C-alpha cells in the first residue's frame, strides 16, 4: 500500500502533465487525489502508530548487496506526512486559485505532484539506497519547478544554482551513506541503532551525511540557493521552501542524530552550523524590502534552529524539534501563501510598493498576523509551544547547553524582529519605507484564495490552545526517533526560566525592530565582503576557467602528441603493475612450426619497410602485406575463420585506405627533424617491447584450465554447431557480439558524419569556383 | 567522369554474382563450417568495393537499391530481436534453439535461430562498408574530378603567344 501511494503521486503527475491542455484547472483536482489518499491511509493507521507499531514495505533488488527499496512508516514519518501531504493538499488548492487558467499551470501541477511523491517516498525511506534515490528525485523535481519560467534568465540560473548545490550535496551524502553501510554492515536506518556504530570511519561518514543535509536544508555556507529560488511562483515556494524540500535535510539529520550524535564531531558541527545559520539568517532577514526574500532568510534561520534541535541528539531537544517541525510548517506555508496573495492581487511584493490594503483584505491580514505571531512565538499559538519546549530542553543542562541556549535566544530575538518587520510591512508599510503616496488596492482576494491559508492559521491557533490534540502525535514522533524522548506539550509549565526567556525574546525583538534604523546602519557598516551567492558564483567561474585551461593544454590538436600520450600510458601503467612480484615465467618454445619463420620474415619485413617507405601508396600496400602475413599465420595455426576474416578485412582496409590516400600528395612530406623523430621511435620501440613481453608473461602464467576447453566440449551438444568459433560468437558470447555490431553501427554513423562535415571545406569550394569561372 | 577500366569491368562481370552467392553461403554454413556472419558480410562488401572502384558510388547505389543506413538499421534490429525473442518463450536472452525438419529432396535439415542473429551481423557489416564507400568515396570522387579538371585547365602550357590574353 505504501508503494502504491508513492507511485500514485507519480502516475497522477504524468496524467496532469500529459493531459494538461484538456484538464486545465481540473489538473489540480486530479493531483490532489494522491495526498488526500495518503492522509486517509495515515488516519487509518493512526491508532497502530500511537501504540508504537510500524508499517513496512520492501522490494528486493540485489539481495546479496542488501540493495532494495525499503519503506517504513513510524511516528516520525507520520509527522512528516502531515506536513508533506497535509500542507501539500492545501498548497494544491491554493495553486489552483493562484494560477487560474495559466497555460503553464498544468506543468507546474504535474511537477508538484511528482515532487510530493518523491518527498513522501523520502520521509518513508528506511534503506540507505532508498533515501538517496528519493533525495535526488526531490532535487530534480525542485530544479524543474524553480526553473519553471524557463525563458527567464534569472529563473534558469537560480534553478541551476539549486541543482548544483543540492546535487553536489547528494553525492557527498551518497559517499557518507555507503561508508556508513559498509562500516556497520547494515543497509537500513532502523537497523543502525542496533549496530551501535563507533569509530573513525563512522565519524567521517557522519560528517559527509551532514554536509549533504546542510546543502539540502540551506545551512551556511550552502544557503545561497534558497533566496535565489524565490523566483519560483509562490505556491512552489510555499510547498518546497517552507514545508517540504528544505525539511529533507532536517529529516535525515533527525533520523541519524540519536545514533550518530555521540560519534565524532557530529554534535559540535551541528551546533555550530545550526546556530550560525540561525543568527546569520535572522540578521539577513532584517534588510530586504522584498517580502519573499525576507521569508526566505527567515526560513534559513528557522532551519538552523531545527538543525540544532534535531541534530544534537538529546531526547528533550529531539521532542522540541518535532514540535517545531510541525509548527514551522504551519506558519511558514501560511506566510508564503499570504505574501503570494498580495503579490498576485497587487502585482508587487516589495514593501515599498504595496498599495493600501483596504476592506477586502482583512482576512488576509488576520491570517498573516496570526501566522507571524506563531513564528515569533507569541502565546497561545503553536509556535509558542514549540519554542518553550526548545528553551526548556537546554535550560537545565551542562555549560555547553547554556551556550546553545544563549545562541537560540539570540536567534529568537532576531526572529521576532524580522517578524515584526513583515507584519508592519503588510499592515503599515510606510513605517518602514517612509511616508509615501500609496494607492489603494483595486482588487481584494476571493475567499477561496485565502481559504487554504486561513485553514492553516486556524490550525495554528487551535493547536496552540489545545495542546492535547497534537501532543500524542509529537510524542510518537519523538519516540520513534529516540526511545527516550517524550513530548509533553502544555501551554503553562509554571513560572520558570524558559517562560522568562520567551518574554525576554519578545521584548528584545521588539526593541530591535523599534531601533531598526540604527540596526540597519550598524549592519551596513559591518557588511561582510563575501556573501554566499558571491562564493557560489566565484566557484562556478573558477571551475569553468580551470576546465578551459586544462582542455586547451590536453587537447592540443596534435595527432602525434595524442598518440604518444595514449601509447605511453598504455605501456607505463601495466609495466608498473608487472613488476609487482615474480613476473618472468621463462622463455617460451622458440619456433613451433617451420612455416612460422618465412611468415615472420614477411611480417617484420613488411612492417619495417612501411616505416621507411617514402611514397604513401607503398606504405599503405606494405601495411596490407603485414595484414596478409597475419592471415597466413592464422592459416598455419589452423584457424580458418580467423584467416578468412583477416583476409577480407585487410583487403577492404587497403582499398579504403588507398581511396582516401588518392588526394594526398604522392610522397611523404619532408621528414620531421631528428628532435621529433627520436622520441617517436622510442615510444614505438617501448610499445613493441612491452607488448611482446606482456604476451609472453600472460601466456606463461596460466594456472587455471582454459575456458575454451569447456566451450569446445559444449559447442555441438548445447550450441548445435560444429564451428566452435561461430558458436562462441553467436551463442556463448552473443552479448559481446551484439555490443560489437552496435559499435560498428556507431562507426558507420561517425564516418558519415565526419565525411559530411568535411564536405564544405574551402579547398573544394575554391577549386569548384575556379572551375566554373574558367569554364564560362 | 574518369574512364572506366576494361579489366575491372570484366572482372566484375565474372566475379560479382559469384561473390554474393559465396557470401550468402558463408553466412548459412557458418555454424558448422568456417564462415559466419562477419566473413559473409565482408565478402559481399568486398564485391561492392570492386564495383565502387569500377564505377564509383553511383554504380554501387544502382546495384544496391536500398540506402546503406537502412541495412545498418535493419541489421541491428534483427540482431536485437533475435537476442530478445527468447524472453518471449521464457528463456534467457540470446538463448539459441535448433529446429530440425525432413524436407523432400534435401533430406534432414537442421537450422538454428543463431542464423537470424548472424544475418543481422551480416547486414550490419555490409551496411557499414557501403556507408564508408558512399560517404568517403563521394568526397574523394569530387576531389579527384576537380583535381583532374584543374589539371586539364592548366594543361599544356599556352603555346600561342601573348595574344591570348
Coordinates of N, CA and C in Angstrom, one line a residue, chain A residues 640-641 644-646 648-649 651-652 655-656 659-660 662-663 716 718-724 726-727 729-731 733-738 740-742 744-745 747-749 751-761 763-764 767-768 770-771 774-775, chain B residues 26 29-39 41-43 45-46 49 52-53 72-73 76 79-80 83 94-98 110 112 114-115 117-118 120-121 124-125 128-129 131-144 146 149-150 153:
Chain A
X640 N 40.7 -21.3 -39.6 CA 40.2 -20.9 -40.8 C 39.3 -19.7 -40.8
X641 N 38.5 -19.6 -39.7 CA 37.6 -18.5 -39.6 C 38.4 -17.2 -39.5
X644 N 40.1 -16.3 -42.8 CA 39.2 -15.7 -43.8 C 38.8 -14.3 -43.4
X645 N 38.5 -14.1 -42.2 CA 38.1 -12.7 -41.8 C 39.2 -11.8 -41.9
X646 N 40.4 -12.2 -41.6 CA 41.6 -11.3 -41.7 C 41.9 -11.0 -43.1
X648 N 39.7 -10.9 -45.6 CA 38.7 -10.0 -46.1 C 38.9 -8.6 -45.5
X649 N 39.1 -8.5 -44.2 CA 39.2 -7.2 -43.6 C 40.4 -6.4 -44.2
X651 N 41.9 -6.7 -47.1 CA 41.6 -6.3 -48.4 C 40.8 -5.0 -48.4
X652 N 39.7 -5.0 -47.7 CA 38.9 -3.9 -47.6 C 39.6 -2.7 -47.0
X655 N 41.9 -1.2 -49.6 CA 41.1 -0.4 -50.6 C 40.6 0.9 -50.1
X656 N 40.1 0.9 -48.9 CA 39.6 2.2 -48.4 C 40.7 3.2 -48.1
X659 N 41.9 4.6 -51.3 CA 40.8 5.5 -51.8 C 41.1 6.9 -51.2
X660 N 41.3 6.9 -49.9 CA 41.5 8.2 -49.2 C 42.8 8.8 -49.5
X662 N 44.4 8.8 -52.2 CA 44.5 9.3 -53.6 C 44.6 10.8 -53.6
X663 N 44.0 11.5 -52.7 CA 44.0 13.0 -52.8 C 45.2 13.6 -52.2
X716 N 28.8 -28.5 -29.7 CA 27.9 -29.3 -30.5 C 26.7 -29.7 -29.7
X718 N 25.2 -28.4 -26.9 CA 24.3 -27.4 -26.5 C 24.1 -26.3 -27.5
X719 N 25.1 -26.1 -28.4 CA 25.0 -25.0 -29.3 C 24.6 -25.4 -30.7
X720 N 24.5 -26.7 -30.9 CA 24.1 -27.3 -32.2 C 25.0 -26.8 -33.3
X721 N 26.3 -26.6 -33.1 CA 27.2 -26.1 -34.2 C 28.5 -26.8 -34.1
X722 N 29.1 -27.1 -35.2 CA 30.4 -27.7 -35.2 C 31.5 -26.7 -35.3
X723 N 31.2 -25.5 -35.7 CA 32.1 -24.4 -35.8 C 32.2 -23.7 -34.5
X724 N 33.1 -24.0 -33.6 CA 33.2 -23.5 -32.3 C 33.3 -22.0 -32.3
X726 N 32.2 -19.8 -34.4 CA 30.9 -19.2 -34.7 C 29.9 -19.4 -33.5
X727 N 29.9 -20.6 -32.9 CA 29.1 -20.8 -31.7 C 29.4 -19.8 -30.6
X729 N 30.8 -16.9 -31.0 CA 30.4 -15.5 -31.4 C 28.9 -15.3 -31.2
X730 N 28.1 -16.3 -31.7 CA 26.7 -16.0 -31.8 C 25.9 -16.5 -30.6
X731 N 26.5 -17.5 -29.9 CA 25.7 -18.1 -28.8 C 26.3 -17.8 -27.4
X733 N 29.0 -16.2 -26.5 CA 29.3 -14.8 -26.2 C 28.5 -13.8 -27.1
X734 N 27.2 -14.2 -27.2 CA 26.4 -13.4 -28.1 C 26.2 -12.0 -27.7
X735 N 26.2 -11.8 -26.4 CA 26.0 -10.4 -25.9 C 27.2 -9.5 -26.3
X736 N 28.4 -10.1 -26.3 CA 29.6 -9.3 -26.8 C 29.4 -8.9 -28.2
X737 N 29.0 -9.9 -29.0 CA 28.8 -9.6 -30.5 C 27.8 -8.6 -30.7
X738 N 26.7 -8.6 -29.9 CA 25.7 -7.6 -30.0 C 26.3 -6.2 -29.8
X740 N 29.4 -5.4 -30.2 CA 30.3 -5.1 -31.2 C 29.6 -4.6 -32.5
X741 N 28.5 -5.2 -32.8 CA 27.8 -4.7 -34.0 C 27.2 -3.3 -33.8
X742 N 26.8 -3.1 -32.5 CA 26.4 -1.7 -32.2 C 27.5 -0.7 -32.4
X744 N 29.9 -1.1 -34.5 CA 30.0 -1.0 -36.0 C 29.0 0.0 -36.5
X745 N 27.8 -0.1 -36.0 CA 26.8 0.9 -36.5 C 27.2 2.3 -36.1
X747 N 30.2 3.4 -35.7 CA 31.3 3.8 -36.5 C 30.8 4.2 -37.9
X748 N 29.8 3.5 -38.4 CA 29.2 3.9 -39.7 C 28.7 5.3 -39.6
X749 N 27.9 5.6 -38.5 CA 27.4 7.0 -38.3 C 28.5 8.0 -38.2
X751 N 31.5 7.8 -39.5 CA 32.1 8.0 -40.8 C 31.3 9.0 -41.6
X752 N 30.0 8.7 -41.6 CA 29.1 9.5 -42.4 C 29.1 11.0 -41.9
X753 N 29.1 11.1 -40.6 CA 29.1 12.5 -40.1 C 30.4 13.2 -40.4
X754 N 31.5 12.5 -40.2 CA 32.8 13.2 -40.5 C 32.9 13.6 -41.9
X755 N 32.5 12.6 -42.8 CA 32.7 12.9 -44.2 C 31.8 14.1 -44.6
X756 N 30.6 14.1 -44.1 CA 29.7 15.3 -44.4 C 30.2 16.6 -43.9
X757 N 30.8 16.5 -42.7 CA 31.4 17.7 -42.1 C 32.5 18.3 -42.9
X758 N 33.3 17.3 -43.5 CA 34.4 17.8 -44.2 C 34.1 18.3 -45.6
X759 N 32.8 18.1 -46.0 CA 32.5 18.4 -47.4 C 32.6 19.9 -47.7
X760 N 32.2 20.8 -46.7 CA 32.2 22.2 -47.0 C 33.6 22.9 -46.8
X761 N 34.6 22.2 -47.1 CA 36.0 22.7 -46.9 C 36.3 23.8 -47.9
X763 N 39.0 24.3 -49.6 CA 39.7 23.8 -50.7 C 38.8 23.4 -51.9
X764 N 37.8 22.6 -51.5 CA 36.9 22.2 -52.6 C 36.1 23.3 -53.2
X767 N 38.2 25.5 -55.4 CA 38.6 24.8 -56.7 C 37.4 24.8 -57.6
X768 N 36.2 24.5 -57.0 CA 35.0 24.5 -57.8 C 34.7 25.8 -58.4
X770 N 36.8 28.2 -59.1 CA 37.8 28.4 -60.2 C 37.4 27.6 -61.5
X771 N 36.9 26.4 -61.2 CA 36.4 25.5 -62.3 C 35.3 26.2 -63.1
X774 N 36.5 29.3 -64.9 CA 37.3 29.1 -66.0 C 36.5 28.6 -67.2
X775 N 35.4 27.8 -66.9 CA 34.7 27.2 -68.0 C 33.8 28.2 -68.7
Chain B
X26 N 28.5 -18.5 -47.0 CA 29.3 -18.4 -45.8 C 28.4 -18.1 -44.6
X29 N 26.4 -21.4 -43.8 CA 27.2 -22.5 -43.4 C 28.0 -22.3 -42.2
X30 N 28.0 -21.0 -41.7 CA 28.9 -20.6 -40.7 C 28.8 -21.4 -39.4
X31 N 27.7 -22.0 -39.1 CA 27.5 -22.6 -37.8 C 28.3 -23.9 -37.7
X32 N 28.4 -24.6 -38.9 CA 29.1 -25.9 -38.8 C 30.4 -25.9 -39.6
X33 N 30.6 -25.0 -40.5 CA 31.9 -24.9 -41.3 C 32.4 -23.6 -41.1
X34 N 33.7 -23.3 -41.5 CA 34.2 -22.0 -41.4 C 33.3 -21.0 -42.1
X35 N 33.1 -19.9 -41.5 CA 32.2 -18.9 -42.1 C 31.6 -18.1 -41.0
X36 N 30.4 -17.7 -41.3 CA 29.7 -16.9 -40.3 C 29.3 -15.5 -40.8
X37 N 28.6 -14.8 -40.0 CA 28.0 -13.5 -40.4 C 29.1 -12.5 -40.8
X38 N 30.1 -12.4 -40.0 CA 31.2 -11.4 -40.3 C 31.8 -11.6 -41.6
X39 N 32.3 -12.9 -41.8 CA 33.1 -13.1 -43.1 C 32.1 -13.0 -44.3
X41 N 29.5 -11.1 -44.6 CA 29.4 -9.7 -44.8 C 30.6 -9.0 -45.5
X42 N 31.7 -9.4 -45.1 CA 33.0 -8.9 -45.6 C 33.1 -9.2 -47.1
X43 N 32.8 -10.5 -47.4 CA 33.0 -10.9 -48.8 C 32.0 -10.1 -49.7
X45 N 30.8 -7.2 -49.0 CA 31.3 -5.8 -49.0 C 32.5 -5.7 -50.0
X46 N 33.4 -6.7 -50.0 CA 34.5 -6.7 -51.0 C 34.0 -6.6 -52.4
X49 N 33.0 -3.3 -53.0 CA 34.1 -2.4 -53.2 C 34.7 -2.5 -54.6
X52 N 32.6 -0.4 -56.7 CA 32.9 1.0 -56.5 C 34.1 1.5 -57.2
X53 N 35.2 0.6 -57.2 CA 36.4 1.0 -57.9 C 36.1 1.2 -59.4
X72 N 22.1 -1.0 -42.2 CA 22.6 -0.9 -40.8 C 21.5 -1.0 -39.8
X73 N 20.5 -0.3 -40.0 CA 19.4 -0.3 -39.0 C 18.7 -1.6 -39.0
X76 N 20.8 -4.2 -37.2 CA 20.8 -4.1 -35.7 C 19.5 -4.5 -35.2
X79 N 19.3 -8.3 -35.2 CA 20.2 -8.8 -34.1 C 19.5 -8.7 -32.7
X80 N 19.0 -7.5 -32.5 CA 18.4 -7.3 -31.2 C 17.1 -8.1 -31.0
X83 N 18.0 -11.5 -30.2 CA 18.5 -11.6 -28.8 C 17.4 -11.6 -27.8
X94 N 19.2 -14.3 -25.8 CA 20.3 -14.9 -26.6 C 20.4 -16.4 -26.5
X95 N 19.3 -17.0 -26.0 CA 19.3 -18.5 -26.0 C 18.9 -19.0 -27.3
X96 N 19.9 -19.8 -27.9 CA 19.6 -20.2 -29.3 C 18.9 -21.6 -29.3
X97 N 18.0 -21.8 -30.2 CA 17.3 -23.1 -30.2 C 17.5 -23.6 -31.7
X98 N 17.4 -24.9 -31.8 CA 17.5 -25.5 -33.1 C 16.2 -26.1 -33.5
X110 N 18.7 -29.2 -40.6 CA 18.7 -28.6 -39.2 C 19.1 -27.1 -39.3
X112 N 19.4 -23.4 -36.9 CA 19.3 -22.8 -35.6 C 18.9 -21.4 -35.7
X114 N 20.4 -19.2 -34.4 CA 21.6 -18.3 -34.4 C 21.8 -17.7 -35.8
X115 N 21.2 -18.4 -36.8 CA 21.4 -17.8 -38.2 C 20.7 -16.5 -38.3
X117 N 20.4 -14.2 -35.9 CA 21.4 -13.2 -35.3 C 22.5 -13.0 -36.3
X118 N 23.0 -14.0 -36.9 CA 24.1 -13.9 -37.8 C 23.7 -13.0 -39.0
X120 N 21.7 -10.6 -39.0 CA 21.7 -9.2 -38.6 C 23.2 -8.7 -38.6
X121 N 24.1 -9.5 -38.2 CA 25.5 -9.1 -38.2 C 25.9 -8.9 -39.6
X124 N 24.7 -5.7 -41.0 CA 25.4 -4.5 -40.5 C 26.8 -4.3 -41.1
X125 N 27.5 -5.4 -41.3 CA 28.8 -5.3 -41.9 C 28.7 -4.7 -43.3
X128 N 27.8 -1.1 -43.2 CA 28.9 -0.3 -42.7 C 29.9 0.0 -43.9
X129 N 30.3 -1.0 -44.6 CA 31.2 -0.7 -45.7 C 30.6 0.1 -46.8
X131 N 28.3 2.3 -46.4 CA 28.3 3.7 -45.9 C 29.6 4.3 -46.1
X132 N 30.7 3.6 -45.7 CA 32.0 4.1 -45.9 C 32.3 4.5 -47.3
X133 N 31.9 3.6 -48.2 CA 32.1 3.9 -49.6 C 31.3 5.0 -50.1
X134 N 30.1 5.1 -49.7 CA 29.2 6.1 -50.2 C 29.7 7.5 -49.7
X135 N 30.0 7.6 -48.4 CA 30.3 9.0 -47.9 C 31.8 9.3 -48.2
X136 N 32.7 8.4 -47.9 CA 34.1 8.7 -48.1 C 34.4 8.8 -49.6
X137 N 33.8 7.8 -50.3 CA 34.1 7.8 -51.7 C 33.6 9.0 -52.5
X138 N 32.5 9.4 -52.1 CA 31.9 10.6 -52.8 C 32.8 11.8 -52.8
X139 N 33.2 12.1 -51.6 CA 34.1 13.3 -51.4 C 35.4 13.1 -52.2
X140 N 35.9 11.9 -52.1 CA 37.2 11.7 -52.8 C 37.0 11.8 -54.3
X141 N 35.8 11.3 -54.8 CA 35.5 11.4 -56.2 C 35.5 12.9 -56.6
X142 N 34.8 13.7 -55.9 CA 34.7 15.1 -56.2 C 36.1 15.7 -56.3
X143 N 36.9 15.4 -55.3 CA 38.2 16.0 -55.2 C 39.0 15.6 -56.4
X144 N 38.9 14.3 -56.7 CA 39.7 13.8 -57.9 C 39.2 14.4 -59.2
X146 N 37.8 17.3 -59.5 CA 38.3 18.7 -59.5 C 39.7 18.8 -59.9
X149 N 40.1 18.1 -63.5 CA 39.7 19.3 -64.3 C 40.7 20.4 -64.2
X150 N 41.1 20.7 -63.0 CA 42.1 21.8 -62.8 C 43.3 21.5 -63.6
X153 N 42.7 22.1 -67.1 CA 42.7 23.6 -67.4 C 44.1 24.1 -67.6

